Short mmCIF file of C-alpha atoms and ligand atoms in Angstrom, two decimals:
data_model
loop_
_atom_site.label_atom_id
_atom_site.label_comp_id
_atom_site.label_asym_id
_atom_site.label_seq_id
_atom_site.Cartn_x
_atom_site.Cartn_y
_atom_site.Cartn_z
CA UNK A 1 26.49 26.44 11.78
CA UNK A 2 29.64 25.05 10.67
CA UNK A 3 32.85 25.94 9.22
CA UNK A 4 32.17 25.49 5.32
CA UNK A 5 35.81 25.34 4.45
CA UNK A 6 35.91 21.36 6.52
CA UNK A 7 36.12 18.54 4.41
CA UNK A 8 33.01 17.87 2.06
CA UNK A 9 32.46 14.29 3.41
CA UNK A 10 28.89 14.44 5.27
CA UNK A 11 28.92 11.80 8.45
CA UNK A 12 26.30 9.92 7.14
CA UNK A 13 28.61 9.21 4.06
CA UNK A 14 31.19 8.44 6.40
CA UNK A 15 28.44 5.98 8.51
CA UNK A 16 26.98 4.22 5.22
CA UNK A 17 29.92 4.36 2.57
CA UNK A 18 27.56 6.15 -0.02
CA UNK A 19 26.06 10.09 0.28
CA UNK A 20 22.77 10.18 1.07
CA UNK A 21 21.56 11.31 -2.40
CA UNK A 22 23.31 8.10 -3.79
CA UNK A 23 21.00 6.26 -1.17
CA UNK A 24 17.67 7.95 -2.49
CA UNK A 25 18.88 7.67 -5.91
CA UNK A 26 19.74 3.66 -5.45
CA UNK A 27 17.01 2.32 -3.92
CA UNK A 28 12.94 2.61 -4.91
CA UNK A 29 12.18 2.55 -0.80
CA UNK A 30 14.22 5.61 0.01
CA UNK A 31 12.88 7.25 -2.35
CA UNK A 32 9.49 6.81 -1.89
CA UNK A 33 10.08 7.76 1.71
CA UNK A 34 12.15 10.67 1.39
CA UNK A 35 9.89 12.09 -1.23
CA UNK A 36 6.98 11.50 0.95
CA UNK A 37 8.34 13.30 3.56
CA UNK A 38 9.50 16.36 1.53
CA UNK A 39 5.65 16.09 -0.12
CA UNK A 40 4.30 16.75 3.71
CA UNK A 41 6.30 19.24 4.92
CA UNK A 42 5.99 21.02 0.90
CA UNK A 43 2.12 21.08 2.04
CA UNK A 44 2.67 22.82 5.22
CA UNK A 45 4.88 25.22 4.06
CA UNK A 46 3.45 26.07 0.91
CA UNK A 47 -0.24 27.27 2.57
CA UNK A 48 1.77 29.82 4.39
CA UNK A 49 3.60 31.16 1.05
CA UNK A 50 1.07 31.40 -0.77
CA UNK A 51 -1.55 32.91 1.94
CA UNK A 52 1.23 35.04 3.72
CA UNK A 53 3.25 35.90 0.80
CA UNK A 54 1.44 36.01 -2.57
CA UNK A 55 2.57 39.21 -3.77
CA UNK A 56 6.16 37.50 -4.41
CA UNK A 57 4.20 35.69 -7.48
CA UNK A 58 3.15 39.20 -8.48
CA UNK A 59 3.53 39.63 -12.40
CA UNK A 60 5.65 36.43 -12.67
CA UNK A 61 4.20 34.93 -16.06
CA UNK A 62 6.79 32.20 -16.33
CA UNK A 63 8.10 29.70 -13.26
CA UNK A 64 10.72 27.13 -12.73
CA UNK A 65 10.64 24.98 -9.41
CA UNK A 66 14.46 24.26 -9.70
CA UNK A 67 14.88 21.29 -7.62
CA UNK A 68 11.74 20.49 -7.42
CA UNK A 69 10.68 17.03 -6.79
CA UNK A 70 7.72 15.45 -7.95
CA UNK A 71 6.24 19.16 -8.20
CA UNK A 72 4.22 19.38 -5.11
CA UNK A 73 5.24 23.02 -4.45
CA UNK A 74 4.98 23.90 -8.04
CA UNK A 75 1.44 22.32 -7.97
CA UNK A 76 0.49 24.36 -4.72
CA UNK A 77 2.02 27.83 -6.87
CA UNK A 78 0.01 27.27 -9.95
CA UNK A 79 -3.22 26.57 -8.03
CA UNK A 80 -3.12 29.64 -6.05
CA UNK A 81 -1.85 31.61 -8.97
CA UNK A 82 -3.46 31.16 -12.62
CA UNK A 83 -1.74 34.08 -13.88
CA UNK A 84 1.66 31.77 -14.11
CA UNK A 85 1.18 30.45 -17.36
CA UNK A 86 3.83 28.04 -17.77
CA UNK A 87 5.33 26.35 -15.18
CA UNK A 88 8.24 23.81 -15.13
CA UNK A 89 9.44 21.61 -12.09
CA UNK A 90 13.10 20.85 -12.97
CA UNK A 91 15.08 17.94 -10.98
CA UNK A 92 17.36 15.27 -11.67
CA UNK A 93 16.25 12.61 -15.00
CA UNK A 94 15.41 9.61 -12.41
CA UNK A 95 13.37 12.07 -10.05
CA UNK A 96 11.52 13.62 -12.74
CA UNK A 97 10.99 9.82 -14.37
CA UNK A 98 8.71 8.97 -11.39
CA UNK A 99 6.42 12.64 -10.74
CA UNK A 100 2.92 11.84 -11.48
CA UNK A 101 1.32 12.19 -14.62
CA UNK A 102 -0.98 14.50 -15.60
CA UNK A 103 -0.68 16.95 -13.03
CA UNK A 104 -2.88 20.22 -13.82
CA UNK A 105 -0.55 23.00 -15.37
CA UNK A 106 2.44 21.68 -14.67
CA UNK A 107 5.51 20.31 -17.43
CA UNK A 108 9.13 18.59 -16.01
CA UNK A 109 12.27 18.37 -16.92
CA UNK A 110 15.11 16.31 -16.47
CA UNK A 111 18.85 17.98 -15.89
CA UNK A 112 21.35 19.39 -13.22
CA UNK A 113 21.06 22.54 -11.96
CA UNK A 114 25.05 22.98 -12.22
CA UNK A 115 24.99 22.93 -15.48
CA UNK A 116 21.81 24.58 -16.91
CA UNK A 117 18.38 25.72 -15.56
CA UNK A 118 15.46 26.54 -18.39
CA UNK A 119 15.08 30.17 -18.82
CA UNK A 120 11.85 31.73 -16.87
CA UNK A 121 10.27 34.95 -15.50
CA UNK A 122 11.20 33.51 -12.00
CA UNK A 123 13.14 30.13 -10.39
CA UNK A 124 11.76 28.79 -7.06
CA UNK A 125 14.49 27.19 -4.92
CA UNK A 126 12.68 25.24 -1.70
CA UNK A 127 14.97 23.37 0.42
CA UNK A 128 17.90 23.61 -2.38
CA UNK A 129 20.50 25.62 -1.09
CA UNK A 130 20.82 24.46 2.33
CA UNK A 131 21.76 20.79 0.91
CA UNK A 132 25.26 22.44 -0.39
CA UNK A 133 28.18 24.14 0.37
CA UNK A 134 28.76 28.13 -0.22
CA UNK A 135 30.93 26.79 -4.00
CA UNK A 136 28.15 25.29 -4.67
CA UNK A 137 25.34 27.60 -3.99
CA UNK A 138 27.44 30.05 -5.74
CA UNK A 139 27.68 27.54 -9.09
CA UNK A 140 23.72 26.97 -8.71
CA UNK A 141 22.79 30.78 -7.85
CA UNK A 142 25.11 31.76 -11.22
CA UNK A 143 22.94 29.28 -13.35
CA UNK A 144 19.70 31.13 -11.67
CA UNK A 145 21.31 34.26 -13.18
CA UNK A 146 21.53 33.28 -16.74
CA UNK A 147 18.20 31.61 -16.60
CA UNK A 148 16.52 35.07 -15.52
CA UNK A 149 18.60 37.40 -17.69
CA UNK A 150 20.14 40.80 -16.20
CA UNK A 151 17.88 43.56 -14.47
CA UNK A 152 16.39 44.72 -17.31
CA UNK A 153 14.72 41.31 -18.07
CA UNK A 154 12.70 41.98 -14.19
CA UNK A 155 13.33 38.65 -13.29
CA UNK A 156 14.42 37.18 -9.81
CA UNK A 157 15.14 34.44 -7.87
CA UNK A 158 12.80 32.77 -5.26
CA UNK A 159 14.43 30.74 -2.59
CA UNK A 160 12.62 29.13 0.05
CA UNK A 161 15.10 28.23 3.22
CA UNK A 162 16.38 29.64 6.84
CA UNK A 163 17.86 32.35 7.57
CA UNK A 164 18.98 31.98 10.82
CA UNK A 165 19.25 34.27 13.88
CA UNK A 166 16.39 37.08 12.17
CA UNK A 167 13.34 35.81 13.40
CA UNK A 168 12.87 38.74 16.33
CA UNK A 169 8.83 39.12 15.41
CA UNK A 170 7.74 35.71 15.57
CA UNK A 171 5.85 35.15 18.46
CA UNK A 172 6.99 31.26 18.71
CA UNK A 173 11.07 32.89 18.40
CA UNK A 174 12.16 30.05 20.97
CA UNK A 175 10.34 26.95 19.43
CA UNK A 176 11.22 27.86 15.79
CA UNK A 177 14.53 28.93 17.07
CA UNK A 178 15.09 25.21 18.81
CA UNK A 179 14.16 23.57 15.68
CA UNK A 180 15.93 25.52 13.64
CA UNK A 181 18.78 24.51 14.84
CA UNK A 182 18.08 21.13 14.68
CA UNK A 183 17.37 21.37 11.26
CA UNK A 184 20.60 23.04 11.14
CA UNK A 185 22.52 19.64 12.59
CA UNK A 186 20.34 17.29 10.38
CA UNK A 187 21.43 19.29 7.07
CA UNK A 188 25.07 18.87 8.12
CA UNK A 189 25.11 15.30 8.91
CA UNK A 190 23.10 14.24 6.07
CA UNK A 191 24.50 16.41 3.04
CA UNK A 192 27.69 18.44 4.62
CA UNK A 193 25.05 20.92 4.18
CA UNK A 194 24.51 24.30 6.04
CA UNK A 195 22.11 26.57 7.49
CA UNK A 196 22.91 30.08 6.92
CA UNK A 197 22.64 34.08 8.45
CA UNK A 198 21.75 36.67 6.29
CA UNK A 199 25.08 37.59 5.99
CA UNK A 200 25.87 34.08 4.96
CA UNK A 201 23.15 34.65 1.90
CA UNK A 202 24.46 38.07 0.78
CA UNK A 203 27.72 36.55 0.46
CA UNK A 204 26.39 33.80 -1.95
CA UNK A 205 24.13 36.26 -3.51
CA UNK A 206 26.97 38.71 -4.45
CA UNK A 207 29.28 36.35 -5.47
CA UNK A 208 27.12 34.70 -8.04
CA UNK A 209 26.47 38.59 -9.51
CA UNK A 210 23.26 39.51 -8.08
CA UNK A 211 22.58 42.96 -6.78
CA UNK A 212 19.78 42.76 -4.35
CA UNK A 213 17.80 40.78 -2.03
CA UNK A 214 14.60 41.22 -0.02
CA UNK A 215 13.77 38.79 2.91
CA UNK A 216 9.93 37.85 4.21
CA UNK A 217 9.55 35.27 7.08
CA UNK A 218 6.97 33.35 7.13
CA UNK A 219 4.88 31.64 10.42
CA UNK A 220 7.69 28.76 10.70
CA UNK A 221 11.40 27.50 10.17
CA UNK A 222 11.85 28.66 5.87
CA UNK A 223 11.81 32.28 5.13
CA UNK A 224 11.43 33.63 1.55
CA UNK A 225 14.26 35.14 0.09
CA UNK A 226 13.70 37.29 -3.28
CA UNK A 227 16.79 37.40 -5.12
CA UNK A 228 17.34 40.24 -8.40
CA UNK A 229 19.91 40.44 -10.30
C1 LIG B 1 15.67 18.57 -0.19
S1 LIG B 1 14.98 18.12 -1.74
C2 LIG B 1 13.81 19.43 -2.00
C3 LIG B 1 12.72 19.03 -2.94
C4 LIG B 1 11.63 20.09 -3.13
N1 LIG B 1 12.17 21.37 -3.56
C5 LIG B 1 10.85 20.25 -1.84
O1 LIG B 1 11.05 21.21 -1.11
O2 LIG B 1 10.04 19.36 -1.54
C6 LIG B 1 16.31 18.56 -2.86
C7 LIG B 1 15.98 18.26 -4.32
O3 LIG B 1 17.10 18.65 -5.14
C8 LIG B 1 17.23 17.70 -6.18
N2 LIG B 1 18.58 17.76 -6.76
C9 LIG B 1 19.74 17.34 -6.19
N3 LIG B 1 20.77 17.55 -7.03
C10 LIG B 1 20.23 18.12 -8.15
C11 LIG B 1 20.80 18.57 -9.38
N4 LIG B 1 22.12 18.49 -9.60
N5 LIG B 1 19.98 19.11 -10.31
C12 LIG B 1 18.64 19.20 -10.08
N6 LIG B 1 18.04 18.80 -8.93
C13 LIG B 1 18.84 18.26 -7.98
C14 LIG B 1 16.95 16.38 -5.48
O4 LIG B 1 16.66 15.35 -6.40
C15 LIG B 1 15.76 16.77 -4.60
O5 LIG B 1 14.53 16.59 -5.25
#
């Protein structure tokens, strides 16, 4: 973990003279690779959502995948559950310029998530939060909120990430416990970002005028973290 009040330059900003987003964004080869990369590990850890965990898509009618790539995840969600009936992945206009065509059941959109998400029944957040610092999770987690309305809407918030230091029934504890906090050291070199404890999350969660939360690990490193406002 790290002290999130240090100065928001990542070392690998400091190292190349450009953030690493500015580096993906730049140039066609990092992109390809890092999106690659996210595309395997989105496979891996989107069996074990949706087999482990698919009563968090219970009754959800409407989904955004804020963040979401070139919408493998979203992809993997709408496969598994043909009840959602309109699904959106939402990421940044040159991201969203190169998803595939075509791909069953699925519509994008181009924007920033701190400035507007498109409303739904539920937002999906894999591998979001962890990028940023707690401002900024707080910014993005208040533009979750108006996107699902208040409580009486029944929306929520579905974030996929770690939540470090909870993981006391998992029979591989030391292994995913290791590489958890590797994961933890990547984050912060690459984006300045963080992993986080649950009392990290409530924090974030409370701030940005949610209520409630409800956390479900899953065989692995990301845990899934329903958020309702
Ligand atoms: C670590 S990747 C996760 C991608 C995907 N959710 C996954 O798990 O494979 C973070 C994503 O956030 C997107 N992103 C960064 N800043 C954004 C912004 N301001 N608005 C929308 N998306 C953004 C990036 O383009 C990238 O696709």
């Amino acid at each position: 973990m790290k002290d999130e009040s240090a100065a928001s330059v990542s070392l690998y900003e400091t190292v190349h003279r450009q953030g690493m987003w500015a580096c993906v964004e730049d140039d066609a080869a990092n992109r390809a690779s890092f999106y690659e990369s996210m595309d395997a590990d989105t496979r891996l850890v989107m069996q074990a959502v949706v087999r482990r965990c698919p009563h968090v898509f219970d009754g959800i009618k409407s989904l955004v995948d804020v963040g979401g790539g070139r919408g493998t995840a979203a992809a993997a969600v709408v496969a598994a559950f043909p009840h959602i009936q309109r699904c959106t992945v939402m990421d940044l206009p040159h991201v969203v310029a190169e998803a595939p065509a075509g791909t069953a059941g699925l519509s994008f959109h181009g924007g920033d998530m701190f400035e507007h998400i498109p409303s739904a029944d539920a937002l999906m957040l894999k591998w979001i939060l962890h990028d940023w610092d707690e401002d900024k999770c707080i910014k993005i987690m208040e533009r979750c909120k108006e996107a699902i309305g208040g409580k009486e809407a029944g929306g929520k918030v579905i974030i996929i990430d770690t939540v470090l230091g909870s993981r006391a029934d998992d029979e591989d504890d030391d292994k995913t416990c290791r590489e958890t906090y590797v994961l933890d050291l990547h984050i912060l070199s690459f984006v300045n970002g963080a992993e986080r404890e649950e009392h990290e999350w409530r924090r974030i969660f409370l701030a940005a005028g949610f209520r409630d939360y409800k956390i479900t690990h899953t065989r692995g490193i990301p845990s899934i973290i329903e958020v309702f406002p």
